[in-house]
Backbone as a printed PyTorch tensor [residue, N CA C, xyz], in Angstrom:
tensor([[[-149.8380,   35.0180,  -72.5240],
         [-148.7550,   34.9740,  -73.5030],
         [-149.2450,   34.4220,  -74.8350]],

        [[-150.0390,   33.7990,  -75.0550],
         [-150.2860,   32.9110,  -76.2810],
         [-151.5690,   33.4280,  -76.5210]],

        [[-152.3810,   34.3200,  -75.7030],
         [-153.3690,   35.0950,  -76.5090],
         [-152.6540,   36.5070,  -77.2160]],

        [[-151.4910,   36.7720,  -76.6670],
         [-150.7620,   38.0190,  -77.6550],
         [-150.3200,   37.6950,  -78.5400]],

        [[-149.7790,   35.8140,  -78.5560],
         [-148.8530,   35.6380,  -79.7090],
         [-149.9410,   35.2920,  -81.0230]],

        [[-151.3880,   34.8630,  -80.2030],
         [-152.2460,   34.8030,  -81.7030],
         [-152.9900,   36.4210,  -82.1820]],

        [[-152.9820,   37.4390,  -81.2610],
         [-153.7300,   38.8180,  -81.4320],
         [-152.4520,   39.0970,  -82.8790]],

        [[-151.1830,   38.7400,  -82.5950],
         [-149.9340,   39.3150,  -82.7780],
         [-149.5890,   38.6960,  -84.5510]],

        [[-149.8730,   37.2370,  -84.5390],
         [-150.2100,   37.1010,  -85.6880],
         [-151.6150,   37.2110,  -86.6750]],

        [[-152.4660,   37.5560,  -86.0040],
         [-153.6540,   37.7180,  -86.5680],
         [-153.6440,   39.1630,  -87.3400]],

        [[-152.8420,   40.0860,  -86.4700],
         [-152.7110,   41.9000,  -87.0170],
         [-151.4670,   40.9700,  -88.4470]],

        [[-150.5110,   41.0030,  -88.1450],
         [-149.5450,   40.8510,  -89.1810],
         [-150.2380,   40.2690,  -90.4000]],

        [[-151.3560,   38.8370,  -90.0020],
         [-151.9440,   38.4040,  -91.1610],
         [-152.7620,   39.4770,  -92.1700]],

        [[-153.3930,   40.0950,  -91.1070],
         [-154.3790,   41.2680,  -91.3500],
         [-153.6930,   42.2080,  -92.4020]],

        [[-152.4880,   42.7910,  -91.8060],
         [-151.6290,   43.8690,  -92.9100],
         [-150.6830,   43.2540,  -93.7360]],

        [[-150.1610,   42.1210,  -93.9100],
         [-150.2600,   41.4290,  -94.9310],
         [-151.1080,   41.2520,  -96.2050]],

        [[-152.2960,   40.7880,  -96.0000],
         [-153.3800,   40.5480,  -96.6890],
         [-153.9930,   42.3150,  -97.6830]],

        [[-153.8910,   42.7340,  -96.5290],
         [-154.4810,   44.6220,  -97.2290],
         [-153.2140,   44.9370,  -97.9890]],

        [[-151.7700,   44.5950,  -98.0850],
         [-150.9090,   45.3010,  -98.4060],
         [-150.8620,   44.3930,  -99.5650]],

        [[-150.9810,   43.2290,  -99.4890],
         [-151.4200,   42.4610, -101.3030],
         [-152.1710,   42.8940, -102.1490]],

        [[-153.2480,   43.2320, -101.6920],
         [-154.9840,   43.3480, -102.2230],
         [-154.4810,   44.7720, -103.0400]],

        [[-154.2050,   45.8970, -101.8030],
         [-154.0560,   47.2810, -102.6890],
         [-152.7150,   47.5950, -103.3430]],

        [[-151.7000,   47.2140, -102.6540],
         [-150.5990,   47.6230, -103.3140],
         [-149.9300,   46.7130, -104.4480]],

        [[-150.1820,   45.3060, -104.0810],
         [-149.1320,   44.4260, -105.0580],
         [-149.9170,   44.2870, -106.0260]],

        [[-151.5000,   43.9130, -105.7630],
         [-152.2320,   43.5700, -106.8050],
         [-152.7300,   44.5990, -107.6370]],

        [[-152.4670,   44.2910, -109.5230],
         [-152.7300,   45.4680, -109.9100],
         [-154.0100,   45.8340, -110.5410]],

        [[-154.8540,   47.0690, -111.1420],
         [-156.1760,   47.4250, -111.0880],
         [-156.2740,   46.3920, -112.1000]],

        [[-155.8460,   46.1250, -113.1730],
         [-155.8740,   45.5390, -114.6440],
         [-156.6890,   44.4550, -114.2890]],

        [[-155.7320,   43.2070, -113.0220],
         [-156.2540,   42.2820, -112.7000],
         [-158.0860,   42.0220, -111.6610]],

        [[-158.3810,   43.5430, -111.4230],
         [-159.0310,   43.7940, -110.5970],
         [-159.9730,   43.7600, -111.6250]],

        [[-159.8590,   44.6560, -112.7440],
         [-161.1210,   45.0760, -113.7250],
         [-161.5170,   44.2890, -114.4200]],

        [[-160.7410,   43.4080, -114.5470],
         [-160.4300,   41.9830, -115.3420],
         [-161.9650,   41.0060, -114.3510]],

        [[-161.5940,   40.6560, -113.7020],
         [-162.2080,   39.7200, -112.4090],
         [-163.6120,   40.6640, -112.4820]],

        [[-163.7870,   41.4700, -112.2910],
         [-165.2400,   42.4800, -112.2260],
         [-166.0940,   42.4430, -113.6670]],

        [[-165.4010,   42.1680, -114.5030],
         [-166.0120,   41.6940, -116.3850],
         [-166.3150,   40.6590, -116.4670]],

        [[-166.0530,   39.6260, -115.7610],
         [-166.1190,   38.0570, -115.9260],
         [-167.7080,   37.9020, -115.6650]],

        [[-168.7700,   38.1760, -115.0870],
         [-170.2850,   37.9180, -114.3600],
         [-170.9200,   38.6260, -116.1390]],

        [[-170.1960,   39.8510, -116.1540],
         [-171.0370,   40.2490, -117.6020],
         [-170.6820,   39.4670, -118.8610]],

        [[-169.2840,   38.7640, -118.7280],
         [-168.5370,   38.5470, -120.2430],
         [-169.5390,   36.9930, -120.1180]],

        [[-170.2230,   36.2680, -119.3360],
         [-170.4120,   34.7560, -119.2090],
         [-172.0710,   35.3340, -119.3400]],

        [[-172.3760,   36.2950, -119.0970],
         [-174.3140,   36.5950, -119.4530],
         [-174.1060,   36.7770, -120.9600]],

        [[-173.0560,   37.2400, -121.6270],
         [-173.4830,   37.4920, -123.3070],
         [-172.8890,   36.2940, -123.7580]],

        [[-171.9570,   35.2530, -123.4430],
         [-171.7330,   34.2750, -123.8590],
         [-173.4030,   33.5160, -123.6710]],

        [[-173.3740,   33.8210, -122.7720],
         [-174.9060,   32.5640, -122.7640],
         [-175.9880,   33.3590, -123.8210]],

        [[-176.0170,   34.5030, -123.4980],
         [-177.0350,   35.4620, -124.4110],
         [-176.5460,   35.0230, -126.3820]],

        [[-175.6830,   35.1600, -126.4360],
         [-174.8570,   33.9780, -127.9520],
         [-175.2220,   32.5610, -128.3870]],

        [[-175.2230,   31.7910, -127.2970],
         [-175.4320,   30.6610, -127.3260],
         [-177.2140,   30.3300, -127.5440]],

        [[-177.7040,   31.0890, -126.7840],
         [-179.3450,   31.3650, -126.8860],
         [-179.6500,   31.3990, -128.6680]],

        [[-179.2340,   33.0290, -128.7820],
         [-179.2020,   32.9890, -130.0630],
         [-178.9810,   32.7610, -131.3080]],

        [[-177.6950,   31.4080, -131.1890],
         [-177.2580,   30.7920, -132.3730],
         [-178.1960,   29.6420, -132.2120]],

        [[-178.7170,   29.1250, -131.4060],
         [-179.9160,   27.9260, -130.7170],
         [-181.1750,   28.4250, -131.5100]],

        [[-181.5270,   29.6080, -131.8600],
         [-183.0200,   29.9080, -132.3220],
         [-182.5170,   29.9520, -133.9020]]])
């Protein structure tokens, strides 16, 4: 009984979680988060070069 009731919330957590990610969350915020690794290499690449 209590290994179905955790299989049972583990699926619900599961399609929960996928139904945030693709449906609620939108691309904007996605493309946004994926620019941040490049937007912080030319900040430093700036900082380099106002330094010389």
């Amino acid at each position: 009984m209590t290994a179905g009731l955790v299989t049972l919330f583990a699926m619900l957590a599961f399609i929960a979680i996928t139904v945030w990610v693709f449906v609620i969350k939108k691309k904007e915020d996605f493309d946004e988060q994926a620019k941040l690794p490049l937007d912080e290499e030319d900040r430093n690449t700036e900082n380099e070069e106002q330094r010389s």
